[in-house]
Amino acid sequence: GQNKNIGVVLPHNDHPYFNQLLNGIMDAAFSSGYHIVLLPSEYNRTVERDYLEQLKRKNFTALIFTSHELPLAVLEDYTRYGQIVCCENPGQHHISAVYSNREPAYLAAFNYLKSLEVQQIGLLLSRNLAKSPTWVAVTGAYQQIFHQKPDQQLMIGGMRSFEDGYRAAEQLIARQPALNCYFTNGDDIAAGVRQYHLDHQLPVPILIGQEKQLSSLLLKMPTIDHHFFTLGQKAFELALSNQHHECAFESEFIRP
């Protein structure tokens, strides 16, 4: 009579972060006898709380939150009903977690850009929210290296695809025609930026991607590998545990 369902809460699946996490979770689950149930959320708090209530009703053995909108304190409160794993540093909250330690790689990337004496950097990130852990980590690393806050006019959130990168480059060039450096949240997004510059006879910009996708290898572009596949495997392992655990993986800045 034991429940064999592990729920995986996904805001969306059209970004390599979520794809690689999910692939790692699925890989670990194949031989376990457990079922993976995908739970789309679109960062809707009501939907996320409903999934927590289903955990309370024992519809799931555990929940893995790849990302979330509800405060961590709410997730922590529901750990009394079953195992919850979040994919970020939980800080003082007593929640099992697996996450990438991104700051050293971000610092290395911005140090690299500083060595190239770039004057302005377009920042293309996943979420528009300043409270997003990734947003906080990126802007914090930027300030450590350049000793000032990033230019808000050169920051765009909601980046998920090649097409998003292409459109973002169009917007930023309209704001700052001399812009020739971009830090992006995905290699395919950086490739979209590059293609916009090529299509409009602009110099190929300095680019940094993330997620170690095929596009960074083909374009010989610097990227950051957060090891999300391995992180997903570990998240599934923690979901099956009755103990509280935290596990961090070191992100890696890779230059071609």
Tab-separated table of C-alpha atoms in Angstrom:
chain	number	residue	atom	x	y	z
A	1	GLY	CA	0.000	0.000	0.000
A	2	GLN	CA	2.994	2.342	-0.092
A	3	ASN	CA	2.657	5.337	-2.393
A	4	LYS	CA	5.267	5.169	-5.176
A	5	ASN	CA	4.762	8.629	-6.713
A	6	ILE	CA	7.406	11.378	-6.660
A	7	GLY	CA	6.026	14.738	-7.775
A	8	VAL	CA	8.341	17.109	-9.647
A	9	VAL	CA	7.121	20.720	-9.621
A	10	LEU	CA	8.179	22.473	-12.844
A	11	PRO	CA	7.317	26.124	-13.576
A	12	HIS	CA	7.914	25.338	-17.282
A	13	ASN	CA	10.154	23.069	-19.320
A	14	ASP	CA	11.440	25.327	-22.082
A	15	HIS	CA	14.799	26.160	-20.525
A	16	PRO	CA	17.848	23.866	-20.303
A	17	TYR	CA	17.964	24.280	-16.513
A	18	PHE	CA	14.676	22.417	-16.126
A	19	ASN	CA	15.362	19.983	-18.960
A	20	GLN	CA	18.708	18.900	-17.518
A	21	LEU	CA	17.316	18.645	-13.985
A	22	LEU	CA	14.399	16.544	-15.182
A	23	ASN	CA	16.662	14.292	-17.260
A	24	GLY	CA	18.777	13.646	-14.174
A	25	ILE	CA	15.712	12.891	-12.051
A	26	MET	CA	14.321	10.508	-14.689
A	27	ASP	CA	17.674	8.769	-15.079
A	28	ALA	CA	17.847	8.098	-11.332
A	29	ALA	CA	14.212	6.967	-11.203
A	30	PHE	CA	14.324	4.334	-13.959
A	31	SER	CA	15.492	1.455	-11.778
A	32	SER	CA	13.859	2.594	-8.541
A	33	GLY	CA	10.296	1.359	-8.960
A	34	TYR	CA	8.972	4.867	-8.326
A	35	HIS	CA	6.793	6.894	-10.682
A	36	ILE	CA	7.716	10.459	-11.656
A	37	VAL	CA	4.705	12.774	-11.883
A	38	LEU	CA	5.290	16.129	-13.592
A	39	LEU	CA	3.479	18.987	-11.872
A	40	PRO	CA	3.394	22.206	-13.939
A	41	SER	CA	3.108	25.379	-11.882
A	42	GLU	CA	3.941	28.491	-13.963
A	43	TYR	CA	5.031	30.009	-10.627
A	44	ASN	CA	1.382	30.093	-9.476
A	45	ARG	CA	1.217	30.081	-5.671
A	46	THR	CA	-2.255	28.566	-5.579
A	47	VAL	CA	-1.164	25.696	-7.802
A	48	GLU	CA	2.000	25.109	-5.773
A	49	ARG	CA	0.017	25.026	-2.518
A	50	ASP	CA	-2.390	22.510	-4.055
A	51	TYR	CA	0.563	20.195	-4.747
A	52	LEU	CA	1.633	20.585	-1.119
A	53	GLU	CA	-1.884	19.697	-0.005
A	54	GLN	CA	-1.699	16.582	-2.178
A	55	LEU	CA	1.510	15.642	-0.356
A	56	LYS	CA	-0.389	16.119	2.905
A	57	ARG	CA	-3.102	13.745	1.618
A	58	LYS	CA	-0.371	11.184	0.795
A	59	ASN	CA	-0.892	11.385	-2.971
A	60	PHE	CA	2.903	11.666	-3.223
A	61	THR	CA	5.773	10.114	-1.317
A	62	ALA	CA	7.807	13.290	-1.880
A	63	LEU	CA	7.899	16.519	-3.866
A	64	ILE	CA	10.882	17.969	-5.706
A	65	PHE	CA	10.577	21.719	-6.309
A	66	THR	CA	12.847	22.624	-9.231
A	67	SER	CA	11.816	26.238	-8.614
A	68	HIS	CA	8.926	27.886	-6.796
A	69	GLU	CA	7.026	31.060	-6.022
A	70	LEU	CA	5.838	30.177	-2.504
A	71	PRO	CA	8.184	31.262	0.305
A	72	LEU	CA	10.561	28.602	1.592
A	73	ALA	CA	8.887	28.936	4.988
A	74	VAL	CA	5.674	27.519	3.497
A	75	LEU	CA	7.528	24.569	1.955
A	76	GLU	CA	9.252	23.958	5.285
A	77	ASP	CA	5.902	23.847	7.076
A	78	TYR	CA	4.732	20.988	4.830
A	79	THR	CA	7.802	18.807	5.465
A	80	ARG	CA	5.854	17.311	8.389
A	81	TYR	CA	3.730	15.482	5.801
A	82	GLY	CA	6.468	14.070	3.602
A	83	GLN	CA	9.877	14.673	2.101
A	84	ILE	CA	10.320	17.931	0.179
A	85	VAL	CA	13.456	18.682	-1.828
A	86	CYS	CA	14.198	22.150	-3.183
A	87	CYS	CA	16.806	22.941	-5.824
A	88	GLU	CA	18.298	26.000	-4.168
A	89	ASN	CA	20.195	26.881	-1.027
A	90	PRO	CA	17.502	26.805	1.695
A	91	GLY	CA	19.450	29.031	4.061
A	92	GLN	CA	18.071	28.739	7.582
A	93	HIS	CA	15.049	26.718	6.475
A	94	HIS	CA	15.007	23.041	7.436
A	95	ILE	CA	14.367	21.617	3.953
A	96	SER	CA	16.351	18.984	2.124
A	97	ALA	CA	18.102	20.655	-0.777
A	98	VAL	CA	20.401	20.060	-3.697
A	99	TYR	CA	21.806	23.060	-5.522
A	100	SER	CA	24.694	24.478	-7.465
A	101	ASN	CA	27.118	26.857	-5.781
A	102	ARG	CA	27.130	29.391	-8.592
A	103	GLU	CA	28.959	32.363	-7.106
A	104	PRO	CA	32.577	31.258	-7.820
A	105	ALA	CA	31.745	30.567	-11.481
A	106	TYR	CA	29.912	33.889	-11.820
A	107	LEU	CA	32.857	35.714	-10.251
A	108	ALA	CA	35.251	33.963	-12.650
A	109	ALA	CA	33.071	34.900	-15.621
A	110	PHE	CA	32.881	38.577	-14.652
A	111	ASN	CA	36.607	38.640	-13.913
A	112	TYR	CA	37.150	37.326	-17.437
A	113	LEU	CA	34.991	40.109	-18.859
A	114	LYS	CA	36.796	42.683	-16.747
A	115	SER	CA	40.129	41.470	-18.149
A	116	LEU	CA	38.765	42.248	-21.617
A	117	GLU	CA	38.081	45.828	-20.453
A	118	VAL	CA	34.430	45.792	-21.487
A	119	GLN	CA	32.584	48.996	-20.723
A	120	GLN	CA	28.983	47.762	-20.548
A	121	ILE	CA	27.406	44.329	-20.199
A	122	GLY	CA	23.927	43.231	-21.172
A	123	LEU	CA	22.527	40.808	-18.592
A	124	LEU	CA	19.941	38.319	-19.887
A	125	LEU	CA	18.386	36.288	-17.076
A	126	SER	CA	15.545	33.828	-16.509
A	127	ARG	CA	13.185	35.632	-14.173
A	128	ASN	CA	12.330	39.293	-13.856
A	129	LEU	CA	12.152	39.096	-10.080
A	130	ALA	CA	14.915	40.665	-8.031
A	131	LYS	CA	14.193	38.017	-5.356
A	132	SER	CA	15.098	35.165	-7.712
A	133	PRO	CA	18.178	33.362	-6.287
A	134	THR	CA	19.856	33.419	-9.708
A	135	TRP	CA	19.156	37.120	-10.188
A	136	VAL	CA	20.611	37.843	-6.733
A	137	ALA	CA	23.699	35.697	-7.391
A	138	VAL	CA	24.435	37.264	-10.784
A	139	THR	CA	23.974	40.875	-9.691
A	140	GLY	CA	25.930	40.216	-6.485
A	141	ALA	CA	28.888	38.794	-8.410
A	142	TYR	CA	28.734	41.707	-10.854
A	143	GLN	CA	28.958	44.215	-7.998
A	144	GLN	CA	31.892	42.386	-6.415
A	145	ILE	CA	33.923	42.577	-9.617
A	146	PHE	CA	32.890	45.970	-11.019
A	147	HIS	CA	32.148	47.736	-7.685
A	148	GLN	CA	28.841	49.086	-8.919
A	149	LYS	CA	25.345	47.853	-9.629
A	150	PRO	CA	24.521	46.652	-13.148
A	151	ASP	CA	22.753	49.121	-15.416
A	152	GLN	CA	19.047	48.337	-15.070
A	153	GLN	CA	18.505	49.464	-18.670
A	154	LEU	CA	20.784	46.648	-19.832
A	155	MET	CA	19.035	43.872	-17.874
A	156	ILE	CA	16.245	41.732	-19.315
A	157	GLY	CA	14.493	38.781	-17.653
A	158	GLY	CA	12.258	36.061	-19.006
A	159	MET	CA	14.956	34.558	-21.237
A	160	ARG	CA	14.309	30.941	-22.288
A	161	SER	CA	15.254	30.410	-25.928
A	162	PHE	CA	17.315	31.366	-28.989
A	163	GLU	CA	14.428	33.581	-30.123
A	164	ASP	CA	14.354	35.358	-26.745
A	165	GLY	CA	18.067	36.119	-27.073
A	166	TYR	CA	17.548	37.474	-30.570
A	167	ARG	CA	14.729	39.794	-29.436
A	168	ALA	CA	16.657	40.900	-26.335
A	169	ALA	CA	19.646	41.929	-28.459
A	170	GLU	CA	17.315	44.033	-30.601
A	171	GLN	CA	15.951	45.782	-27.512
A	172	LEU	CA	19.333	46.413	-25.921
A	173	ILE	CA	20.976	47.674	-29.113
A	174	ALA	CA	18.118	50.156	-29.435
A	175	ARG	CA	18.930	51.386	-25.920
A	176	GLN	CA	22.712	51.255	-26.267
A	177	PRO	CA	23.943	51.001	-29.898
A	178	ALA	CA	27.578	50.456	-28.823
A	179	LEU	CA	26.779	47.421	-26.636
A	180	ASN	CA	29.020	44.494	-27.561
A	181	CYS	CA	29.084	42.245	-24.458
A	182	TYR	CA	26.387	39.974	-23.041
A	183	PHE	CA	26.174	37.666	-20.034
A	184	THR	CA	23.287	35.282	-20.672
A	185	ASN	CA	21.489	32.500	-18.814
A	186	GLY	CA	21.852	29.956	-21.616
A	187	ASP	CA	24.117	29.097	-24.535
A	188	ASP	CA	21.213	29.045	-27.001
A	189	ILE	CA	20.152	32.485	-25.763
A	190	ALA	CA	23.695	33.755	-26.359
A	191	ALA	CA	23.559	32.211	-29.845
A	192	GLY	CA	20.386	34.199	-30.514
A	193	VAL	CA	22.163	37.413	-29.487
A	194	ARG	CA	25.043	36.549	-31.809
A	195	GLN	CA	22.704	35.897	-34.709
A	196	TYR	CA	20.997	39.262	-34.276
A	197	HIS	CA	24.367	41.002	-34.497
A	198	LEU	CA	25.298	39.024	-37.612
A	199	ASP	CA	21.945	39.662	-39.305
A	200	HIS	CA	22.329	43.404	-38.753
A	201	GLN	CA	25.986	43.656	-39.784
A	202	LEU	CA	27.121	44.407	-36.245
A	203	PRO	CA	30.422	43.123	-34.797
A	204	VAL	CA	30.137	39.719	-33.144
A	205	PRO	CA	29.787	40.530	-29.427
A	206	ILE	CA	31.636	39.081	-26.465
A	207	LEU	CA	29.351	36.373	-25.111
A	208	ILE	CA	29.075	34.176	-22.042
A	209	GLY	CA	26.456	31.443	-21.979
A	210	GLN	CA	25.376	28.881	-19.422
A	211	GLU	CA	24.395	25.195	-19.216
A	212	LYS	CA	27.154	23.811	-21.510
A	213	GLN	CA	24.847	23.260	-24.470
A	214	LEU	CA	25.913	22.141	-27.929
A	215	SER	CA	25.801	25.734	-29.193
A	216	SER	CA	28.679	26.809	-26.905
A	217	LEU	CA	30.838	23.967	-28.213
A	218	LEU	CA	30.085	24.731	-31.855
A	219	LEU	CA	30.579	28.482	-31.442
A	220	LYS	CA	33.599	28.094	-29.116
A	221	MET	CA	31.863	30.308	-26.598
A	222	PRO	CA	32.605	30.589	-22.856
A	223	THR	CA	29.916	28.955	-20.757
A	224	ILE	CA	29.091	27.956	-17.195
A	225	ASP	CA	28.327	24.339	-16.368
A	226	HIS	CA	26.081	23.982	-13.314
A	227	HIS	CA	26.000	20.163	-13.540
A	228	PHE	CA	22.207	20.117	-13.456
A	229	PHE	CA	21.919	16.523	-14.702
A	230	THR	CA	23.939	15.289	-11.712
A	231	LEU	CA	21.992	17.647	-9.477
A	232	GLY	CA	18.728	16.080	-10.689
A	233	GLN	CA	20.020	12.590	-9.914
A	234	LYS	CA	20.880	13.695	-6.386
A	235	ALA	CA	17.495	15.400	-5.952
A	236	PHE	CA	15.753	12.099	-6.633
A	237	GLU	CA	18.037	10.314	-4.169
A	238	LEU	CA	17.160	12.838	-1.462
A	239	ALA	CA	13.456	12.507	-2.274
A	240	LEU	CA	13.617	8.850	-1.236
A	241	SER	CA	15.358	9.647	2.036
A	242	ASN	CA	13.574	10.220	5.325
A	243	GLN	CA	16.458	12.334	6.578
A	244	HIS	CA	17.262	16.010	6.129
A	245	HIS	CA	20.183	16.495	3.733
A	246	GLU	CA	21.786	19.351	1.823
A	247	CYS	CA	24.130	18.803	-1.109
A	248	ALA	CA	25.922	21.504	-3.107
A	249	PHE	CA	27.699	21.133	-6.462
A	250	GLU	CA	30.340	23.597	-7.652
A	251	SER	CA	29.516	25.371	-10.901
A	252	GLU	CA	32.346	25.646	-13.417
A	253	PHE	CA	33.285	28.523	-15.727
A	254	ILE	CA	34.555	27.026	-18.982
A	255	ARG	CA	36.579	28.916	-21.576
A	256	PRO	CA	37.143	27.342	-25.022
